[in-house]
Short mmCIF file of C-alpha atoms and ligand atoms in Angstrom, two decimals:
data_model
loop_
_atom_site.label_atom_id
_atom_site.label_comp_id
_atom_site.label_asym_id
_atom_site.label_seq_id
_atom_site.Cartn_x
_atom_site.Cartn_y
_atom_site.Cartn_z
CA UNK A 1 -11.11 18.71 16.51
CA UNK A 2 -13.35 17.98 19.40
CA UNK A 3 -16.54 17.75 17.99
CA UNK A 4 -15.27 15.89 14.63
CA UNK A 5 -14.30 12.69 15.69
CA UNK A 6 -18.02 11.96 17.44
CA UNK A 7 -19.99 13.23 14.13
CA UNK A 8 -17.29 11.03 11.98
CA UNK A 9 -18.01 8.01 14.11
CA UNK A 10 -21.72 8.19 13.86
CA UNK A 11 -21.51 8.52 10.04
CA UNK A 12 -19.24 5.83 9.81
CA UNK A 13 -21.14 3.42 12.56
CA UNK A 14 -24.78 4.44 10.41
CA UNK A 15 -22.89 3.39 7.28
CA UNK A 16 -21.65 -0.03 8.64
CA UNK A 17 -24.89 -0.90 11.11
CA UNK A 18 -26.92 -0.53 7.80
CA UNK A 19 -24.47 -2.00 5.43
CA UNK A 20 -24.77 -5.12 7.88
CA UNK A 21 -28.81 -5.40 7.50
CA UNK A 22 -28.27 -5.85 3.93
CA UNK A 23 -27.36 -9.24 3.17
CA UNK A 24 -26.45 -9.29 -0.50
CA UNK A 25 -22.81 -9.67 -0.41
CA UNK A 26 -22.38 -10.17 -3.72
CA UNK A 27 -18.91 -8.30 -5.16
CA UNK A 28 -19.71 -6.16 -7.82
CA UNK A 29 -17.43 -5.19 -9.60
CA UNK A 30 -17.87 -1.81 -11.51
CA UNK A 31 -20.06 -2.00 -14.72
CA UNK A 32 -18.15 -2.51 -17.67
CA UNK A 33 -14.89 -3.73 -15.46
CA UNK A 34 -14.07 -6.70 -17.84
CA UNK A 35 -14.71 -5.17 -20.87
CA UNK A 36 -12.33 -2.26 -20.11
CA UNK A 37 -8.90 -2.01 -21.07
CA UNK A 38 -6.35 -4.12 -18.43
CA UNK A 39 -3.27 -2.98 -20.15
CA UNK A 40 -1.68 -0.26 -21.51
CA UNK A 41 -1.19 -2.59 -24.98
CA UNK A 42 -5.11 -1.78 -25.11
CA UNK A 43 -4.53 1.67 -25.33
CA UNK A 44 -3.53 3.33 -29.31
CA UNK A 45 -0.16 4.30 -29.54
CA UNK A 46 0.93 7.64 -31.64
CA UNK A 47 4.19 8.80 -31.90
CA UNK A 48 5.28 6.77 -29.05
CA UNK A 49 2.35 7.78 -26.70
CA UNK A 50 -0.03 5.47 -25.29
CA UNK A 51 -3.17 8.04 -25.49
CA UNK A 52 -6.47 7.70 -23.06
CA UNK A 53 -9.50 9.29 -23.74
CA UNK A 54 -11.02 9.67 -20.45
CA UNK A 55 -13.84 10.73 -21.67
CA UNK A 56 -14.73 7.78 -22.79
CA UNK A 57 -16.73 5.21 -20.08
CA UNK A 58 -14.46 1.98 -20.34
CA UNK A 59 -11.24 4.13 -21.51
CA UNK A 60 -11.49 5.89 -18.29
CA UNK A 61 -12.45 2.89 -15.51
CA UNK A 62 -9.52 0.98 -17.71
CA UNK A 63 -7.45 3.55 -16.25
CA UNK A 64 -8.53 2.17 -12.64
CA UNK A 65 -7.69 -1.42 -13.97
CA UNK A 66 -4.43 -0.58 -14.35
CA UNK A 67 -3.87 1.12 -11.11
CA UNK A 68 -5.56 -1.29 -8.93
CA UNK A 69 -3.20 -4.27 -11.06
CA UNK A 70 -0.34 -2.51 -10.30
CA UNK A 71 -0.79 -1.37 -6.79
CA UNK A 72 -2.03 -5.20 -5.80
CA UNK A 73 1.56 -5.78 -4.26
CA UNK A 74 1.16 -2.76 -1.31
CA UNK A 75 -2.16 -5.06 -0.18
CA UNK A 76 -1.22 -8.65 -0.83
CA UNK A 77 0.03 -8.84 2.44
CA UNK A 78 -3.30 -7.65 4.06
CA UNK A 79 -4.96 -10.23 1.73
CA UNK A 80 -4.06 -12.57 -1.34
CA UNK A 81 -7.46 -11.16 -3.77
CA UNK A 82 -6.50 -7.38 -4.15
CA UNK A 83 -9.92 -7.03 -2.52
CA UNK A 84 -7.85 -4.72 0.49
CA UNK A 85 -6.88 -3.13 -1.73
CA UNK A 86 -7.60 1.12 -1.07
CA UNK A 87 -8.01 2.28 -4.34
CA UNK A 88 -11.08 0.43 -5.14
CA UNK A 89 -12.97 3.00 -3.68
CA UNK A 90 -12.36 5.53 -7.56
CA UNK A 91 -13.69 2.40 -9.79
CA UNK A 92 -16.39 1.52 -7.86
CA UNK A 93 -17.83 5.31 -6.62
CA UNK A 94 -17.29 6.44 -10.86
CA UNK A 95 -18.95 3.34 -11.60
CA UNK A 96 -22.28 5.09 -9.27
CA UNK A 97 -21.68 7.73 -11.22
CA UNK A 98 -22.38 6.00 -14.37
CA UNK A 99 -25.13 3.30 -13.39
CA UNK A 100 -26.95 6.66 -11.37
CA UNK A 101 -27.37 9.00 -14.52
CA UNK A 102 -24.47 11.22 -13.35
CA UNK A 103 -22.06 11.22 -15.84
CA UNK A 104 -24.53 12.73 -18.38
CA UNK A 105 -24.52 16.41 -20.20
CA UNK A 106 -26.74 17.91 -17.97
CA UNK A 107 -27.16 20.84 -20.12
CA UNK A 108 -28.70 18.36 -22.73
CA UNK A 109 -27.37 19.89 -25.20
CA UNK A 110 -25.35 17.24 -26.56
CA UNK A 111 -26.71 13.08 -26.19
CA UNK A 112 -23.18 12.52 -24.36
CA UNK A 113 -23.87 9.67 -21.66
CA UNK A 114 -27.72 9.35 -22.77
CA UNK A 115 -29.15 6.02 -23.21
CA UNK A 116 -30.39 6.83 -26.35
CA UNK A 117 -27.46 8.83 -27.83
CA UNK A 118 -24.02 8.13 -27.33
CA UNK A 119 -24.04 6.28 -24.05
CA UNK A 120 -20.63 5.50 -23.18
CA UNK A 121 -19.50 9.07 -23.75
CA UNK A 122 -18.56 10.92 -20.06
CA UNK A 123 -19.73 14.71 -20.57
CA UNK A 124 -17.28 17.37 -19.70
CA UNK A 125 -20.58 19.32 -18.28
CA UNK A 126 -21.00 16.85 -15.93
CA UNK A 127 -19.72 17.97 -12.17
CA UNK A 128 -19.39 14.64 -11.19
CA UNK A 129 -17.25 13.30 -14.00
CA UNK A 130 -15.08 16.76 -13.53
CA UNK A 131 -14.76 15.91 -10.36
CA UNK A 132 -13.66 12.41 -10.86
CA UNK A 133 -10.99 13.51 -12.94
CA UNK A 134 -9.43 15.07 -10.52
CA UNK A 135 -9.77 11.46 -8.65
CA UNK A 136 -8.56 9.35 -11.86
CA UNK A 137 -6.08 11.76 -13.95
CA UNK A 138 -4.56 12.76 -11.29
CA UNK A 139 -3.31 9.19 -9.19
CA UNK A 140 -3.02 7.67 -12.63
CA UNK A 141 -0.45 10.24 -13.68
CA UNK A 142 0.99 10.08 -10.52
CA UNK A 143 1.23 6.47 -10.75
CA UNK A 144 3.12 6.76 -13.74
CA UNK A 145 6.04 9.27 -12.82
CA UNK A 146 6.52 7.15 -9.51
CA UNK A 147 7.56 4.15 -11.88
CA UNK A 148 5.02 2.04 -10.97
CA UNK A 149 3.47 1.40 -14.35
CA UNK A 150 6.83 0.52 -16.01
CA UNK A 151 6.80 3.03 -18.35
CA UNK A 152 8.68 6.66 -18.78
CA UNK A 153 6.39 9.53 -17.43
CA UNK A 154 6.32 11.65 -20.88
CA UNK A 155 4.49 8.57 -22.79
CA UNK A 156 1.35 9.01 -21.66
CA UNK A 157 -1.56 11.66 -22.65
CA UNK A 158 -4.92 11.97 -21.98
CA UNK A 159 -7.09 13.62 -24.90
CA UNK A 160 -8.99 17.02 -23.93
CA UNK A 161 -12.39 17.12 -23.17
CA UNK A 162 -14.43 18.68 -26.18
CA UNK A 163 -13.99 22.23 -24.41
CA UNK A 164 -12.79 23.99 -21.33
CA UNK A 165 -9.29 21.94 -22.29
CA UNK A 166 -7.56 24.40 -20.68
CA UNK A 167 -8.80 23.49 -17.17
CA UNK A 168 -7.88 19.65 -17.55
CA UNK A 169 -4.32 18.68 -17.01
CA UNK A 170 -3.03 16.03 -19.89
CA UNK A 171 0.19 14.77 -18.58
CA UNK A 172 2.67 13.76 -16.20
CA UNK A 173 3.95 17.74 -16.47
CA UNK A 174 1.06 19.44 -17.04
CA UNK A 175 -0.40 18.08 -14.01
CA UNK A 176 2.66 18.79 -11.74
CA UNK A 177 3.16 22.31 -12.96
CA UNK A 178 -0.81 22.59 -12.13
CA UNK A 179 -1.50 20.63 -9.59
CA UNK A 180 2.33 19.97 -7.70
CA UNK A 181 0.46 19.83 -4.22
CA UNK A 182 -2.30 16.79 -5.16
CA UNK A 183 0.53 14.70 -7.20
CA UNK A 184 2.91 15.07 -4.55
CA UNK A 185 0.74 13.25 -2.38
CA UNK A 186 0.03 10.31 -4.79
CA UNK A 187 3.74 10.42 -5.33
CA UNK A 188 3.68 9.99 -1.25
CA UNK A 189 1.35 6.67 -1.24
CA UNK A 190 3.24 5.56 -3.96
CA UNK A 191 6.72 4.96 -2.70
CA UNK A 192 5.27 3.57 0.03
CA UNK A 193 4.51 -0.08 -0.83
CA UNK A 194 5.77 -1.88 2.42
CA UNK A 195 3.79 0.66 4.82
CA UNK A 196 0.95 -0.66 6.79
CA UNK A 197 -2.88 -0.78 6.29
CA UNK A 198 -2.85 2.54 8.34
CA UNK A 199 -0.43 4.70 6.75
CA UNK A 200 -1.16 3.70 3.21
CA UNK A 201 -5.19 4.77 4.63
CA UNK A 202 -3.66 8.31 6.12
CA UNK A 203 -1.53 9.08 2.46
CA UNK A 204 -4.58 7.66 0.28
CA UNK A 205 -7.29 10.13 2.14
CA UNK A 206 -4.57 13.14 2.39
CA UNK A 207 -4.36 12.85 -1.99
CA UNK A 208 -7.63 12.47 -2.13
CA UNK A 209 -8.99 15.41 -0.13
CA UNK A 210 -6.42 17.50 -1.53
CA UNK A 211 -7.74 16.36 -5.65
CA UNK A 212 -11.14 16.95 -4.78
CA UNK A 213 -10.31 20.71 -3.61
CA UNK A 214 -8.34 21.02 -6.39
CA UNK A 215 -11.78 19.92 -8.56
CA UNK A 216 -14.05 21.94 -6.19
CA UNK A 217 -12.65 25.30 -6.88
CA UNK A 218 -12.68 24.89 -10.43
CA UNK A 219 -16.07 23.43 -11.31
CA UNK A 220 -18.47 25.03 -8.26
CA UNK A 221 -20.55 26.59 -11.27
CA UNK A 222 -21.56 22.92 -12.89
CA UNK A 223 -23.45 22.87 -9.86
CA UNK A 224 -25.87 25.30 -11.65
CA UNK A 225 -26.84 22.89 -13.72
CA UNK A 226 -28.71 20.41 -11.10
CA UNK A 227 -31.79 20.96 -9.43
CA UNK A 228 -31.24 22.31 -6.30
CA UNK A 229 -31.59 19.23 -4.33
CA UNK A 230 -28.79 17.24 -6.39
CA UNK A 231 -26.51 20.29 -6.71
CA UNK A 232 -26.52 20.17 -2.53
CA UNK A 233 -26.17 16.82 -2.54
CA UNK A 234 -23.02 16.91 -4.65
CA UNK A 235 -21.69 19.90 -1.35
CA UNK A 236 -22.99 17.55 1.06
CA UNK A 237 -21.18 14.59 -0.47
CA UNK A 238 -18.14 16.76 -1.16
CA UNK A 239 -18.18 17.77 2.45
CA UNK A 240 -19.04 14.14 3.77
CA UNK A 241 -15.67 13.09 2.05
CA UNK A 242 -13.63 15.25 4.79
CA UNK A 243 -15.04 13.42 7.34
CA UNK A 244 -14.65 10.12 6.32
CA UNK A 245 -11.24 10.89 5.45
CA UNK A 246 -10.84 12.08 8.93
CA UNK A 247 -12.26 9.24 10.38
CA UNK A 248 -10.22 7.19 8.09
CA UNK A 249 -12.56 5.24 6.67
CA UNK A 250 -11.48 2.21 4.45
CA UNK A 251 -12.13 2.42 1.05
CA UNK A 252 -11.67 -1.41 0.37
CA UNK A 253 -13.97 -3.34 -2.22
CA UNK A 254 -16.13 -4.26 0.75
CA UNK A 255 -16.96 -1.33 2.57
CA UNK A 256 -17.46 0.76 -0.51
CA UNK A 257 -19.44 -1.73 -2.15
CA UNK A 258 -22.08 -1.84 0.61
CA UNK A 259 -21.73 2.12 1.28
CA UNK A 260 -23.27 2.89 -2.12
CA UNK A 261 -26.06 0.66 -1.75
CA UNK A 262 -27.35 3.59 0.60
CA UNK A 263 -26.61 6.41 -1.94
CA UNK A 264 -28.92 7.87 -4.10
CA UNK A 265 -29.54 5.37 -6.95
CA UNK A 266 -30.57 8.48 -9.46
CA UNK A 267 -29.89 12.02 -9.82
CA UNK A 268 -32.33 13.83 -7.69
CA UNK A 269 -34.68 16.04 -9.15
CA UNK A 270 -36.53 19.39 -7.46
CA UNK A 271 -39.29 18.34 -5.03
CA UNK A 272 -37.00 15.06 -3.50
CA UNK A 273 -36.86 15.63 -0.40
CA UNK A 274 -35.29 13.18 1.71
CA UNK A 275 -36.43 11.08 3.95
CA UNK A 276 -39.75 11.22 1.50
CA UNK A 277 -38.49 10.31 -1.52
CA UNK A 278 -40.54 6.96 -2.77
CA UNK A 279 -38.53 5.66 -4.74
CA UNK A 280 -35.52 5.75 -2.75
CA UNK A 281 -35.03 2.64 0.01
CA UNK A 282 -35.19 3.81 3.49
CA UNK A 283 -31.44 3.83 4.01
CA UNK A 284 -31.31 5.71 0.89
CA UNK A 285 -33.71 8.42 2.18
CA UNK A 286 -32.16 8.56 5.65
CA UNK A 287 -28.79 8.62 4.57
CA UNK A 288 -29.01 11.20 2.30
CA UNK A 289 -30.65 13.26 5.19
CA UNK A 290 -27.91 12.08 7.02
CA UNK A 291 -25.65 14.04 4.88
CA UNK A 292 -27.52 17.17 4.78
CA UNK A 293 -27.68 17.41 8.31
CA UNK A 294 -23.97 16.73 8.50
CA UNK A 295 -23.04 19.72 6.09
CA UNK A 296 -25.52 22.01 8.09
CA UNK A 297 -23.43 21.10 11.42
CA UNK A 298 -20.32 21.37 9.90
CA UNK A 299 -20.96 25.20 8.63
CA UNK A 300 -22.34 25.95 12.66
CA UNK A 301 -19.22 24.47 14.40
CA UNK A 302 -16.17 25.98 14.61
CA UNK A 303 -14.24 23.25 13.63
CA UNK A 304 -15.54 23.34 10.82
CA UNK A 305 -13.39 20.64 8.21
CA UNK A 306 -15.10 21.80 5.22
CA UNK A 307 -13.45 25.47 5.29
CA UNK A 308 -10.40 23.25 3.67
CA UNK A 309 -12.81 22.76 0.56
CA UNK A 310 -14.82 25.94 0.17
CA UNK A 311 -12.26 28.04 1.88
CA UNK A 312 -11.54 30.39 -1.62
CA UNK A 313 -15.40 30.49 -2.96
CA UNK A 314 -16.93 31.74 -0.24
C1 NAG B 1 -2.26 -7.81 -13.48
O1 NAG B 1 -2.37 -7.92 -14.89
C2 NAG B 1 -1.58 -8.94 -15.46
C3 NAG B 1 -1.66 -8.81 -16.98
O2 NAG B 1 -2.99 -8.65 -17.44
C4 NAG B 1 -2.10 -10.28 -14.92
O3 NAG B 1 -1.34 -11.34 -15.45
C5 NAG B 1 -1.98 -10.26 -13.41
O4 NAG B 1 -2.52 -11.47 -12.88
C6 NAG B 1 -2.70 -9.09 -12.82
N1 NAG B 1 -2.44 -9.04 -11.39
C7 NAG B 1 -3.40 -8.85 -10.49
C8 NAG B 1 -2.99 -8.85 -9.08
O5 NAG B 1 -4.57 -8.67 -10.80
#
């Protein structure tokens, strides 16, 4: 672990020297955060169920809404706003996924997520929002079987995806018959409301790496549909992750607000090439260098965090 914590540190310190040049500090919440549901009540009910189509923009970050309302009492101690609180790191990163063109059908074969077609709709094509599923479904559902939301664990189910259903988990059980490792660690976090800042940091990052190689392995080949520069981004940011996990980054409102300022506002297309692209701000450019250069030195060094994440595709 030698040479990890010095390359974490220098990610992290690049991340918070620039975040500090930029002086809007303006809290922004994710778009479409008040008009998404706050409540299960805003969810339909059939047969007993309270059913979530996460495929849906607002259906899905209302999801988020009701995790971050019910988790408030594990960080009202650290602060009386819910601003401490870890989790807003999922709203606010899908939310750059939606404002930065990324939760579109990249095949463009259907108009899901396009401006002119049906723009709240979250393609099942998309990486990203595949990925992010893994980061919503999963610590929702979790949430739920802990007792947190107040409600018993079989009355909740998330519609399928338009196809590939079978690689989406829809429940409480289906996700811990598929997934028992990931939702075990949510579980973890969860019953852990009077731990400090730290150890609710350590269980949140250890769920979180573990969903997103749980996500990794499944949807590698959406990558084919991005121009090679945004399909290694999406590696780059996957193996980025590990490392701020390992340096234990906070994911409150705050520091995840400013961090996305510096990532790339669209989905890049072939011939952006960082730090040159022009429309990109120079943190963007040099950041998403940053990144690239990071992945490069992770695959040459021995310690080597991202053989966690790509260990069975390669
Ligand atoms: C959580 O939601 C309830 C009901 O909408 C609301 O009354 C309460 O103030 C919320 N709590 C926090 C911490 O946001």
């Amino acid at each position: 672990m030698s040479l990890l914590a010095p390359w974490a540190c220098v990610l992290v310190g690049c991340i918070f020297v620039s975040s500090a040049e930029v002086f809007s500090l303006s809290d922004r919440y994710p778009p479409l955060w008040n008009e998404s549901p706050g409540q299960f009540s805003d969810y339909s009910v059939e047969n007993g169920k309270y059913i979530i189509d996460p495929w849906v923009f607002p259906k899905r970050m209302g999801m988020y809404k009701i995790l971050l309302n019910k988790t408030a009492s594990y960080f009202e101690k650290f602060a009386p706003d819910n601003k401490q609180n870890l989790l807003w790191g999922l709203p606010l990163q899908h939310g750059w996924q939606y404002t930065t063109g990324r939760l579109v059908d990249p095949t463009r074969t259907t108009d899901c997520g396009y401006e002119s077609g049906d723009h709240l709709c979250i393609s099942v094509d998309s990486w990203w929002a595949d990925m992010n599923y893994f980061l919503c479904a999963l610590p929702f559902l979790a949430a739920v079987d802990s007792g947190l939301m107040g409600i018993p664990s079989d009355q909740v189910l998330l519609l399928p995806p338009p196809k590939d259903q079978t690689k989406f988990c829809l429940s409480v059980s289906s996700c811990q018959s598929s997934f028992p490792s990931t939702m075990r660690k949510w579980n973890a976090f969860y019953k852990s409301p009077s731990s400090s800042f730290e150890d609710l940091l350590k269980y949140m990052w250890e769920a979180h790496v573990s969903a997103l190689k749980d996500g990794y392995k499944i949807f590698e080949d959406r990558l084919e549909y991005y121009s090679k520069p945004e399909a290694g981004f999406g590696k780059d940011w996957c193996v980025s992750l590990n490392y701020l996990a390992a340096a234990g980054f906070p994911t409150i409102f705050s520091t995840v607000s400013e961090f996305q300022k510096a990532l790339p506002p669209r989905v890049l297309v072939d011939g952006d090439t960082a730090p040159f692209i022009s429309d990109f701000t120079d943190l963007q450019n040099i950041v998403l260098l940053g990144l690239n250069l990071f992945h490069e030195v992770d695959s040459k060094t021995a310690t080597r965090l991202s053989r966690v994440l790509f260990s069975s595709t390669r």
